[in-house]
Coordinates of C-alpha atoms and ligand atoms in Angstrom, one line a residue:
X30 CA -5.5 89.3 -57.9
X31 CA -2.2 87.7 -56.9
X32 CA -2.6 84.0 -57.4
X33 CA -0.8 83.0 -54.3
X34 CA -3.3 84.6 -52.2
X35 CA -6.3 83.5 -53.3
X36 CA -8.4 81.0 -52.4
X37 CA -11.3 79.7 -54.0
X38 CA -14.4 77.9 -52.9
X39 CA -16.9 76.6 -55.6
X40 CA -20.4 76.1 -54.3
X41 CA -22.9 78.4 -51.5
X42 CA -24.6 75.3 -50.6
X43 CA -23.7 74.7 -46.0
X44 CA -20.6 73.3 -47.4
X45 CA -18.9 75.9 -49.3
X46 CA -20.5 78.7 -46.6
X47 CA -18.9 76.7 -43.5
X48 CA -15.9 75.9 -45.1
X49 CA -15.5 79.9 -46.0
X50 CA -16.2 80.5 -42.0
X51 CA -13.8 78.1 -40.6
X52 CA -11.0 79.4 -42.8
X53 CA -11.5 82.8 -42.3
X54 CA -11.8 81.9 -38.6
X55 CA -8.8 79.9 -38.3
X56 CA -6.5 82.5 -40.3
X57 CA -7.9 85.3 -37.4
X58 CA -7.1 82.7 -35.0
X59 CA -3.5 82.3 -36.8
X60 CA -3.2 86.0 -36.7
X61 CA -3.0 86.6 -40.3
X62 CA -4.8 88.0 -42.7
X63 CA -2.7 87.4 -45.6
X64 CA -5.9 85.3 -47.6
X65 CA -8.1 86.2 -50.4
X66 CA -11.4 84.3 -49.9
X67 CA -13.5 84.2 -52.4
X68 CA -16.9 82.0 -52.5
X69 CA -18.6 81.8 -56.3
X70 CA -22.0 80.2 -56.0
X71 CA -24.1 79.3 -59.6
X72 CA -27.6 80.8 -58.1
X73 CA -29.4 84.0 -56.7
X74 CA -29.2 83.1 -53.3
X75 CA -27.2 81.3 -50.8
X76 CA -27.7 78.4 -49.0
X77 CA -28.3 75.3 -51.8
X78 CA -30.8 72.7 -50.4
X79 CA -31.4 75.0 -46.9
X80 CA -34.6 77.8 -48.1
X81 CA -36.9 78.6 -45.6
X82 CA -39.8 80.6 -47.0
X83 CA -43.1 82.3 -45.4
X84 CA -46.5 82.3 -46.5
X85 CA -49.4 83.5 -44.5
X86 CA -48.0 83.1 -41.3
X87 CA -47.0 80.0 -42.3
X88 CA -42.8 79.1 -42.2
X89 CA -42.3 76.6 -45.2
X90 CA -39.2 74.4 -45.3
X91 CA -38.8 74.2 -48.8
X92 CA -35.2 71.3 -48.1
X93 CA -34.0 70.6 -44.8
X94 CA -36.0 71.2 -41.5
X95 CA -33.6 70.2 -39.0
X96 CA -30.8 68.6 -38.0
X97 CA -29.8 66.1 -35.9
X98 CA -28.2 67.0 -32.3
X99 CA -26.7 63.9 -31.2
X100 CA -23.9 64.5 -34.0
X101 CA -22.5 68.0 -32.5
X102 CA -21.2 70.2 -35.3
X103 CA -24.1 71.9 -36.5
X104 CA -25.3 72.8 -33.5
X105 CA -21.8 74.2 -32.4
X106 CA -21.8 76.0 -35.2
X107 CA -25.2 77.8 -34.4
X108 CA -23.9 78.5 -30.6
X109 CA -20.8 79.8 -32.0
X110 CA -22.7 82.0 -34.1
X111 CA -25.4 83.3 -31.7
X112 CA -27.6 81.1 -32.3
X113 CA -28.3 79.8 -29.0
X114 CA -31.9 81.4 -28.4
X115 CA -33.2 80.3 -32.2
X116 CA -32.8 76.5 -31.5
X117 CA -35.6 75.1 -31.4
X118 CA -36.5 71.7 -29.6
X119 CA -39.4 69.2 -30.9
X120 CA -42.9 70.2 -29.1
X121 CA -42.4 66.8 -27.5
X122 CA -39.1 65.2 -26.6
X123 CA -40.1 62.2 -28.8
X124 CA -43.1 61.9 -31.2
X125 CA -44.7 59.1 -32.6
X126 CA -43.8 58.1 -36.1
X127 CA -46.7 56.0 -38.0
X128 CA -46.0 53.7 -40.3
X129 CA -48.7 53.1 -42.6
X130 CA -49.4 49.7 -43.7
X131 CA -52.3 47.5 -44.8
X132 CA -54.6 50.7 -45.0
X133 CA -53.9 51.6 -41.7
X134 CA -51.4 54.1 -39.4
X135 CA -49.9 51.9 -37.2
X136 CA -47.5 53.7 -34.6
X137 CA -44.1 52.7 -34.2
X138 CA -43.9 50.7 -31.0
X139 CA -41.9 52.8 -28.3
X140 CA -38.6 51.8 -27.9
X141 CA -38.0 51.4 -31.1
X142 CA -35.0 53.1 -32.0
X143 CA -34.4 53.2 -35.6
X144 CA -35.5 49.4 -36.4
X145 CA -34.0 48.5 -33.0
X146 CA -36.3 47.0 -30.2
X147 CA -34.8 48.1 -26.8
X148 CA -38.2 47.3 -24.9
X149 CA -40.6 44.1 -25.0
X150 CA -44.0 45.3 -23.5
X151 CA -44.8 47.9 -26.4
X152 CA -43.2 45.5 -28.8
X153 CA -45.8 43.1 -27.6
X154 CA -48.7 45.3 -28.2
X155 CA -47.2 46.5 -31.4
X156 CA -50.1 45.9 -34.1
X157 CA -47.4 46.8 -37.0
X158 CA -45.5 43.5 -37.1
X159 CA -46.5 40.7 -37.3
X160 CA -46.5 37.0 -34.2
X161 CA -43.4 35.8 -36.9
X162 CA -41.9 39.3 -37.2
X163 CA -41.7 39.8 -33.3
X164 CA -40.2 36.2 -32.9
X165 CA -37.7 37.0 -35.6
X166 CA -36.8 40.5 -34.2
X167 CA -36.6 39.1 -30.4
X168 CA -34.0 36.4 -32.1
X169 CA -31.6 39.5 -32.6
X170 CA -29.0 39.0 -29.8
X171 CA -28.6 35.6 -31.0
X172 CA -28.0 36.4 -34.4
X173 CA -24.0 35.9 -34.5
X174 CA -22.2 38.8 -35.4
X175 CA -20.7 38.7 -39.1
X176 CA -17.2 37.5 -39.9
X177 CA -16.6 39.1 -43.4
X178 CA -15.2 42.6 -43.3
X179 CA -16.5 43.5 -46.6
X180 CA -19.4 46.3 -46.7
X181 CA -22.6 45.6 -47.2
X182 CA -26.1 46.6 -48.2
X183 CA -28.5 47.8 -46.0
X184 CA -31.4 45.0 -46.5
X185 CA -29.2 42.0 -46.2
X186 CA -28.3 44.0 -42.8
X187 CA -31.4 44.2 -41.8
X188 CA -32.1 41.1 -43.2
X189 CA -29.9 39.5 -41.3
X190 CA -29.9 40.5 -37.9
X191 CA -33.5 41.7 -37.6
X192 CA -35.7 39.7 -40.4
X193 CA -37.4 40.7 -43.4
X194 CA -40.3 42.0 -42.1
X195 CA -38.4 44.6 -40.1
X196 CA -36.8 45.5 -43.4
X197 CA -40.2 46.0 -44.8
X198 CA -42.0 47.9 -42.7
X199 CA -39.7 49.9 -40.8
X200 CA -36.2 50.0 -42.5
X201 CA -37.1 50.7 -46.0
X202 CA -39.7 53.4 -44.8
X203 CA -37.6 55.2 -42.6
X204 CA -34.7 55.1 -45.0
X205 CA -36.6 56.4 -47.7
X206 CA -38.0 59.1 -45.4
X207 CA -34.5 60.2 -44.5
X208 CA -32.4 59.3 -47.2
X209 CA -34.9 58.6 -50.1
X210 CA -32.7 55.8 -50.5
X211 CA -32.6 52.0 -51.8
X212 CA -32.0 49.8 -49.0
X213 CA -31.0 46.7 -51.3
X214 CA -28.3 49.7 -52.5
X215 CA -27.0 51.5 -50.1
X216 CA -23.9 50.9 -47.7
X217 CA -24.2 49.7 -44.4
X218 CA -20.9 51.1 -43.4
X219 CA -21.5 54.2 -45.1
X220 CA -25.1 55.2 -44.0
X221 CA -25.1 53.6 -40.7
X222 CA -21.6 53.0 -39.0
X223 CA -23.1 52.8 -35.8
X224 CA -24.9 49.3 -36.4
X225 CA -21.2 48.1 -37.8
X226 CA -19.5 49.6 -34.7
X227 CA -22.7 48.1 -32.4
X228 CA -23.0 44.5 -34.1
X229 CA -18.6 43.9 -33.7
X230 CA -18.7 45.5 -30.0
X231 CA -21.3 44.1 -28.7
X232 CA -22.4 41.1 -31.2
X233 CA -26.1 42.5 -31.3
X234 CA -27.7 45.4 -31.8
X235 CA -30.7 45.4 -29.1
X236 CA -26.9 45.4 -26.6
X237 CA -25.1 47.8 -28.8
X238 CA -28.2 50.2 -28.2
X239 CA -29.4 49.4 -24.4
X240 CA -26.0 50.1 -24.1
X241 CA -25.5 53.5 -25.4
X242 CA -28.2 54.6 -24.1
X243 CA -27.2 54.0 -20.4
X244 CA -24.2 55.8 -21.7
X245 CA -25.5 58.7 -23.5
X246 CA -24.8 62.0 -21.6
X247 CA -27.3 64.3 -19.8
X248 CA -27.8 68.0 -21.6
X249 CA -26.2 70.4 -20.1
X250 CA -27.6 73.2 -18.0
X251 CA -28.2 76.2 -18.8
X252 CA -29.0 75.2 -22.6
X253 CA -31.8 74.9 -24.1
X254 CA -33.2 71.4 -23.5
X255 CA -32.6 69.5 -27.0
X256 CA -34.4 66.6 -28.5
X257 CA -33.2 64.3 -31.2
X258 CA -34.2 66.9 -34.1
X259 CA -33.3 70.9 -33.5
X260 CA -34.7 73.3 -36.1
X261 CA -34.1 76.9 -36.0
X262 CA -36.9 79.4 -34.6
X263 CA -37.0 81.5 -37.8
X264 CA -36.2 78.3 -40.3
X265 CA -33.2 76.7 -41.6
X266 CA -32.3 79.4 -43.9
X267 CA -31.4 81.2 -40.5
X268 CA -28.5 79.7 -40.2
X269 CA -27.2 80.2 -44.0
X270 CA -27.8 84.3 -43.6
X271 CA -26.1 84.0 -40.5
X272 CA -23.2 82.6 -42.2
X273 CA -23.0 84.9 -45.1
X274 CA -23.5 87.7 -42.8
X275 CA -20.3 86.6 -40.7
X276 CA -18.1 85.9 -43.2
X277 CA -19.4 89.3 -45.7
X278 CA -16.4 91.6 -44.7
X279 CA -13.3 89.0 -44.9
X280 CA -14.6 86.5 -48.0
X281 CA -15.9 87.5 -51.5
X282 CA -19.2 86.3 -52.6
X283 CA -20.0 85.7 -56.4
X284 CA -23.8 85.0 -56.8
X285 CA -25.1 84.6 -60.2
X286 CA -21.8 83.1 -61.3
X287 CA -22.0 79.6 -62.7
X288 CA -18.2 77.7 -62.5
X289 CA -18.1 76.0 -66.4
X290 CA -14.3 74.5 -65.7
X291 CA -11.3 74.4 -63.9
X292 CA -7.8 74.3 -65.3
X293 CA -4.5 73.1 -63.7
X294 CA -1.3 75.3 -63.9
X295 CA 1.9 74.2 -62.5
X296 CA 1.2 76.1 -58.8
X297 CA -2.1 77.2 -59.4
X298 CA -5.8 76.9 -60.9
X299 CA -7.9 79.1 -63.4
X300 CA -11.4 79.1 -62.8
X301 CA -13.5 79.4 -65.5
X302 CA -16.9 81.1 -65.3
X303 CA -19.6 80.5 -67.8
X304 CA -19.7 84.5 -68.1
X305 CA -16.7 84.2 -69.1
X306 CA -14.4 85.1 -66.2
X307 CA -11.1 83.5 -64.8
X308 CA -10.6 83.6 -61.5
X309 CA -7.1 82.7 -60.2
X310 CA -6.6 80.8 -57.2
X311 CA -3.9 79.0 -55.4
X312 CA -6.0 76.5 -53.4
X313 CA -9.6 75.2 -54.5
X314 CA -12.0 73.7 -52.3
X315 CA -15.3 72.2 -54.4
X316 CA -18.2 72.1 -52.7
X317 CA -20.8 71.3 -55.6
X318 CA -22.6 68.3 -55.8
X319 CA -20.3 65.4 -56.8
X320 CA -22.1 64.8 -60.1
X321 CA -21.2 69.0 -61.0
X322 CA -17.8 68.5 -59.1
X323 CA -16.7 65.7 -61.9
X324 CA -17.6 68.2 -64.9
X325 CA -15.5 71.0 -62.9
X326 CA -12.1 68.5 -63.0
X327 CA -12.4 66.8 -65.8
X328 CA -10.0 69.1 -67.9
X329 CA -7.3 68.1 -65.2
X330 CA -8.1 64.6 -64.3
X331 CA -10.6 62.4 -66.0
X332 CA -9.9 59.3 -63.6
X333 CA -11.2 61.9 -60.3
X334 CA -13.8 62.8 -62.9
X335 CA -14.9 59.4 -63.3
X336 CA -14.6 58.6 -60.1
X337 CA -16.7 61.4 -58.7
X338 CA -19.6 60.3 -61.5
X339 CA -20.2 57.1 -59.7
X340 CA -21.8 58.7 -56.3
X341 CA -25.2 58.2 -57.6
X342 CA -27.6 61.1 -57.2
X343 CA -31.1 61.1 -56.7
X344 CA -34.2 63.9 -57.1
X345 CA -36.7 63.9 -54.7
X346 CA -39.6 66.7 -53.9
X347 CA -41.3 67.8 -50.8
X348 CA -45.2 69.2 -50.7
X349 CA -46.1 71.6 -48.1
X350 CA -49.8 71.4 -47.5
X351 CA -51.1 74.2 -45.2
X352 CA -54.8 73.6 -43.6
X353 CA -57.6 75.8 -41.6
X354 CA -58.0 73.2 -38.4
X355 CA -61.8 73.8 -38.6
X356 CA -63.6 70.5 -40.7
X357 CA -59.6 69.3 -39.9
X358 CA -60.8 65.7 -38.9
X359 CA -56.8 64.6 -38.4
X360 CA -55.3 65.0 -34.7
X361 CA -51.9 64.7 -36.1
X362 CA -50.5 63.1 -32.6
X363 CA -47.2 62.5 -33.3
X364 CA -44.5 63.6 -35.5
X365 CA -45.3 61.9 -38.8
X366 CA -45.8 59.1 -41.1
X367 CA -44.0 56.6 -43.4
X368 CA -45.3 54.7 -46.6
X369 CA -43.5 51.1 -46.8
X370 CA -42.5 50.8 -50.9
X371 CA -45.1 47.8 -50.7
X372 CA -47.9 50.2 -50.4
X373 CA -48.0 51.6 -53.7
X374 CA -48.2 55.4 -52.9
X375 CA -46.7 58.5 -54.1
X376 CA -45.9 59.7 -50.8
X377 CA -42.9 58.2 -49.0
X378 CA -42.9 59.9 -45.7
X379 CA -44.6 62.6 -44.2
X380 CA -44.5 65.4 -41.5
X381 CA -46.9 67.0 -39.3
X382 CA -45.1 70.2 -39.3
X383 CA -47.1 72.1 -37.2
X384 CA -47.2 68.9 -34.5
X385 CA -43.4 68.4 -34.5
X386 CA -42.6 72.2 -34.3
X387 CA -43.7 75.5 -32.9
X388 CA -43.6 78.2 -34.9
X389 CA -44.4 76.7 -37.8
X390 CA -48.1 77.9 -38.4
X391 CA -50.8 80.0 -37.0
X392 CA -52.7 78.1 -33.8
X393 CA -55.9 77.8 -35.7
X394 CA -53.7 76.2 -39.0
X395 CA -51.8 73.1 -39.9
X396 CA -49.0 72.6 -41.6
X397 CA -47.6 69.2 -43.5
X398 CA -45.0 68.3 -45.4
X399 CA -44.9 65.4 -47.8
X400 CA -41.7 63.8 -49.5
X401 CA -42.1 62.3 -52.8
X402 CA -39.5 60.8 -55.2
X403 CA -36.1 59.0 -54.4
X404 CA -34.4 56.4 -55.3
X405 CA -37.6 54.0 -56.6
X406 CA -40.0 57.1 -57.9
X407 CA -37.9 59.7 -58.9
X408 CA -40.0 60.4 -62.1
X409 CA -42.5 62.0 -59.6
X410 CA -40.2 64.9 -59.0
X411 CA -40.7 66.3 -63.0
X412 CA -44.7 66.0 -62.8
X413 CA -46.6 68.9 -63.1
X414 CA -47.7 70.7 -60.0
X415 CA -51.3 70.3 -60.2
X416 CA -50.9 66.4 -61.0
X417 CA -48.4 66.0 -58.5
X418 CA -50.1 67.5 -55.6
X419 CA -53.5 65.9 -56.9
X420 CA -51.7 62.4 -56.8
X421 CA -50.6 63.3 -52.8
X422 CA -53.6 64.7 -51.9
X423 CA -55.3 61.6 -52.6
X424 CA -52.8 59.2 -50.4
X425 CA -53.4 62.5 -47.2
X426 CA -57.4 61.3 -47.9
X427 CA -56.8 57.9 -48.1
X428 CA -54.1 57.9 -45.1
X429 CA -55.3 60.6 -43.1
X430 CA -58.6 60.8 -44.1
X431 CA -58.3 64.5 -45.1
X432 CA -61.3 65.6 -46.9
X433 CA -60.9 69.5 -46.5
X434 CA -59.1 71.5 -49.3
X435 CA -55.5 72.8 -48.5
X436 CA -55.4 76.2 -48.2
X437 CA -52.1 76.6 -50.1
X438 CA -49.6 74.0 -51.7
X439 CA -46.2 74.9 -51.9
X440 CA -43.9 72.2 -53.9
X441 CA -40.0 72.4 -53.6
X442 CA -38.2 70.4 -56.3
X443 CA -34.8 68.4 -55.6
X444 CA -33.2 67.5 -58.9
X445 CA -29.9 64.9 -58.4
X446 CA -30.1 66.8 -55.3
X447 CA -29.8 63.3 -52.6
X448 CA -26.5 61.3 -53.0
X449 CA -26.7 58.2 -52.1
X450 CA -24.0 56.3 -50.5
X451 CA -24.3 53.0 -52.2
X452 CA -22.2 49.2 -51.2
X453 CA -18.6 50.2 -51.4
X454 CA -19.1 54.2 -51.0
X455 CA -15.7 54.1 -48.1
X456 CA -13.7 52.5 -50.8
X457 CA -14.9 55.2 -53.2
X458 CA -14.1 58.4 -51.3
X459 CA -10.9 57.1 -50.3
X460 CA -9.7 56.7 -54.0
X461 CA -10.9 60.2 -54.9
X462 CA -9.4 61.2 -51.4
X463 CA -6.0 59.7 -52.8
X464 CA -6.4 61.4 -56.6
X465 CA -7.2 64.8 -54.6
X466 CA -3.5 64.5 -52.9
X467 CA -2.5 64.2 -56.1
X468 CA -3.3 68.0 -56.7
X469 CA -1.7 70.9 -55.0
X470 CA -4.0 72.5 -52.4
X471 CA -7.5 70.5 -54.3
X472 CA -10.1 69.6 -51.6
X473 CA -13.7 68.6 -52.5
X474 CA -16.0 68.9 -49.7
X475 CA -20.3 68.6 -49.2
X476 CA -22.8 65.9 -47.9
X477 CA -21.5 63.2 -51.1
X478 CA -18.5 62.3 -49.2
X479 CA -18.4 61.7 -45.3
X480 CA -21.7 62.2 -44.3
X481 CA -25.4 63.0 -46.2
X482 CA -26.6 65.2 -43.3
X483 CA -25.8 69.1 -42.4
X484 CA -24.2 68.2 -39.5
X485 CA -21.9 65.9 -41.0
X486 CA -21.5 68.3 -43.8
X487 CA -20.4 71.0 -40.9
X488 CA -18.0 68.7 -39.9
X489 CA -16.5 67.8 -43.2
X490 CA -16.2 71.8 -43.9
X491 CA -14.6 72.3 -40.6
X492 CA -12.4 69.6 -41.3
X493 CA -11.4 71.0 -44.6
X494 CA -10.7 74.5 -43.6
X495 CA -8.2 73.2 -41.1
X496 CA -6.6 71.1 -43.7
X497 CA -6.5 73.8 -46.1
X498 CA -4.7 76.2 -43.3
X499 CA -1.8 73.6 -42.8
X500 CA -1.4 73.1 -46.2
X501 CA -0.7 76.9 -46.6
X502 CA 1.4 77.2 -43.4
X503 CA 3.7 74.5 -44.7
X504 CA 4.5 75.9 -47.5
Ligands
FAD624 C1 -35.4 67.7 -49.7 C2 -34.2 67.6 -48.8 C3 -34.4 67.4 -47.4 C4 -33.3 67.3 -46.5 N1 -33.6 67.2 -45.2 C5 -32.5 67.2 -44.3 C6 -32.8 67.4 -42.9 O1 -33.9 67.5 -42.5 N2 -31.7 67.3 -42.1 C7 -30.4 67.2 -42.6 O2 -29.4 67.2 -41.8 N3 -30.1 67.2 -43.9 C8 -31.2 67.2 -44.8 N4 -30.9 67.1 -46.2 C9 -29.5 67.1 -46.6 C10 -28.9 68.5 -46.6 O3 -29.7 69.3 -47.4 C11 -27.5 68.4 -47.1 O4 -26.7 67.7 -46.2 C12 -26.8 69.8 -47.2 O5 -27.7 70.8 -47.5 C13 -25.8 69.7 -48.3 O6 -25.1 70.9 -48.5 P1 -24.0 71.1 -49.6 O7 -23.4 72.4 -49.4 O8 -23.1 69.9 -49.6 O9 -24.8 70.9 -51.0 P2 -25.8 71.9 -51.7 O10 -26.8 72.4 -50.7 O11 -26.3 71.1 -52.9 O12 -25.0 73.2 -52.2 C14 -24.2 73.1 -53.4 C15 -24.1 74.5 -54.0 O13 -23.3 74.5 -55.1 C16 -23.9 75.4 -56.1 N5 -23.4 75.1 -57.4 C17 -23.7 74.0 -58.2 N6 -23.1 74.0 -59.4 C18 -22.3 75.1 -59.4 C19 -21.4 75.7 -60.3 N7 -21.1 75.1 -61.5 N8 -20.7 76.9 -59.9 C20 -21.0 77.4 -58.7 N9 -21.9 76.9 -57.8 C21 -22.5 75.8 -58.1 C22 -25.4 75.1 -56.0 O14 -26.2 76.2 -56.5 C23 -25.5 75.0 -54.4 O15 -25.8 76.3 -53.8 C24 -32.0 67.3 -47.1 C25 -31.8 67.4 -48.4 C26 -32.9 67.5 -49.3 C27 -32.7 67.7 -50.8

């Protein structure tokens, strides 16, 4: 292979897929073809976290089972590949999330969005919080907006503007659920610019959000009506082999074939296989987990190596529980449920699958999905399987009151698969951004940077191709 030709993505996780389409997309668009793509991906299969599998006329998430539609990318992405008849809306535009506390399911009280209260009557009938907690969360707009510019954690966020109760019950839940994070850890700036942007404009969050949401747009017409959450007809893992099966006859894909190292040459990079390969390229776009990133640049640069090591990781699991309706004594009215750390239990959120989406199981079945691990419980992650789904079965009977036996239980293991965008993550990326430019033609792309979700992870692919293209044009 000529070495000025070639160039080389590491990873087949959404990251290294979409970054393959968008370059091979915007050297059609350029009118050249003068590119070697090739993709090299450590596994079997493509897709990393996204695997969609079905059982029994069943459709299992095994990682992801959506993404979000208010941030666009992902979404484009599927309309631009002919996707536009897979997307898939919730069953109802919004579903109630429980929160379980005090031995009970409590419902979120409507207009909450997030942790934020935008209406008072279901506030005030709200059996979740607390007399105090209301008071404290009503003080909001008066809360004056912070001076410091310095980033912060989540919970003295939350803290802060909406009291510690909200942090409690709803934040640390809902964070957990999404995230599997720590909310004492984790960046406010980094995990939810919004509330930044929302508590400077508008010096309160309960404003920042009434407003936005007598700004948000209408959808358009002739599309398929979209909720908050889109999932794909036939799963997630849609999507990936839609991607690999655009991108087959312009970019090289290397399954089974594990990246050990990467070395530096004066205009180009040797890529070392563990079988034992070297693969020659003359730009290099990493799309591995940061934590595997650092190992791949180490030979060249020990500070980006270092730097990449401290985006924490964590391992999480999810349990797919599948149920005949009959002797099913749960109506699962609503989208899900979330464990506040304070309850002690091995499950930290949970879905009604078959509630939330169509197409999920057979009428006469139900389908959940629990999350366990995270930031607080990751050791939950390397139990056994019969353990484990004994130890979540128990919190569905004491929760749910399930007392029928599941007809199947899939677990999906997550190892160091989360990152986790922790006080100071901004700062972070920007230095390894800045040791990147350092390197000819070196981007490192995927959900530890700019953004944990697919969408976001779209976006930063996009974002990369396009960089990567100018970079070659201006040479
Ligand atoms: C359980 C779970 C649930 C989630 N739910 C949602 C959700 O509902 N909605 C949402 O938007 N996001 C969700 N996410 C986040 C979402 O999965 C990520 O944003 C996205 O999948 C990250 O993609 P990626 O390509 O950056 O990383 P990955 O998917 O981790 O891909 C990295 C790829 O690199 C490969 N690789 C690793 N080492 C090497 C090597 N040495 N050589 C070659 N290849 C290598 C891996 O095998 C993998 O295929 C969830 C994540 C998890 C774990």
């Amino acid at each position: 292979m000529e070495k000025d030709k070639n160039i080389l993505i590491i990873g087949g996780g959404i990251a290294g897929l979409s970054t393959a389409y968008y370059l091979k997309k915007g050297l059609e668009d350029r009118g050249t073809g003068c590119c070697n793509i090739t993709l090299v991906e450590k596994g079997p299969r493509l897709g990393g976290n996204i695997l969609t599998e079905r059982l029994d006329g069943f459709l299992i998430e095994g990682g992801p089972d959506c993404f979000l539609s208010e941030k666009p990318w992902a979404l484009a992405l599927c309309r631009e590949l002919g996707l536009e008849e897979e997307l898939l809306p919730t069953k109802m535009p919004s579903g109630t999330t429980y929160v379980f506390s005090e031995g009970k399911l409590h419902p979120l009280p409507e207009g909450v969005i997030l942790m934020v209260p935008t209406r008072i009557l279901p506030l005030l009938r709200d059996t979740l919080i607390s007399w105090r907690g209301k008071l404290r969360m009503a003080m909001e707009p008066f809360v004056p907006r912070r001076r410091q510019t310095t980033d912060e954690s989540l919970a003295d966020f939350v803290r802060r503007r909406l009291g510690e109760e909200v942090l409690r019950k709803i934040a640390q839940p809902l964070v957990a659920g999404i995230h599997a994070g720590d909310p004492e850890t984790m960046s406010i700036r980094a995990s939810f610019p919004k509330f930044v942007e929302m508590e400077q404009t508008h010096g309160s969050l309960v404003r920042g959000m009434l407003h936005r949401m007598r700004t948000t747009r209408t959808p358009q017409k002739n599309r398929t009506t979209l909720t908050m959450f889109v999932s794909l007809k036939s799963g997630m893992q849609t999507l990936v082999d839609t991607l690999a099966d655009r991108i087959k006859d312009s970019v090289t894909i290397l399954k089974n074939t594990a990246v050990e190292r990467v070395e530096k040459e004066t205009d180009h990079y040797v890529v070392k296989t563990e079988d034992g390969r070297s693969l020659i390229a003359c730009a290099l776009v990493v799309a591995t987990p940061a934590w595997v990133s650092a190992s791949l640049v180490k030979g060249f640069d020990e500070r980006l190596s270092g730097l990449l090591l401290t985006i924490p990781y964590v391992s999480t699991a999810t349990i797919s529980m599948g149920f005949d309706k009959k002797g099913f004594s749960h109506p699962m009215d609503g989208f899900g449920f979330v464990v506040p750390e304070v309850e002690g239990r091995t499950i930290m959120a949970c879905t009604w699958t078959s509630s939330k989406w169509d197409a999920r199981a057979p009428q006469d079945k139900a389908l959940l999905r629990c999350f366990v691990g995270g930031a607080k419980r990751g050791e939950l992650v390397s139990m056994k399987d019969e353990p484990l789904a004994e130890l979540v079965t128990k919190d569905l009977r004491d929760i749910m009151g399930i007392h029928t036996r599941p007809l199947f239980v899939r677990i999906y293991r997550w190892h160091r698969a989360m990152p986790q965008y922790t006080i100071g993550h901004m700062e972070r990326v920007s230095s390894i951004e800045k040791l990147c430019e350092k390197h000819h033609a070196l981007y490192l792309t995927g959900s530890a940077y700019r953004g944990i979700g697919i969408s976001d992870t779209v976006r930063d692919a996009q974002t990369t191709a396009e960089r990567l293209i100018n970079t070659l044009f201006r040479q």
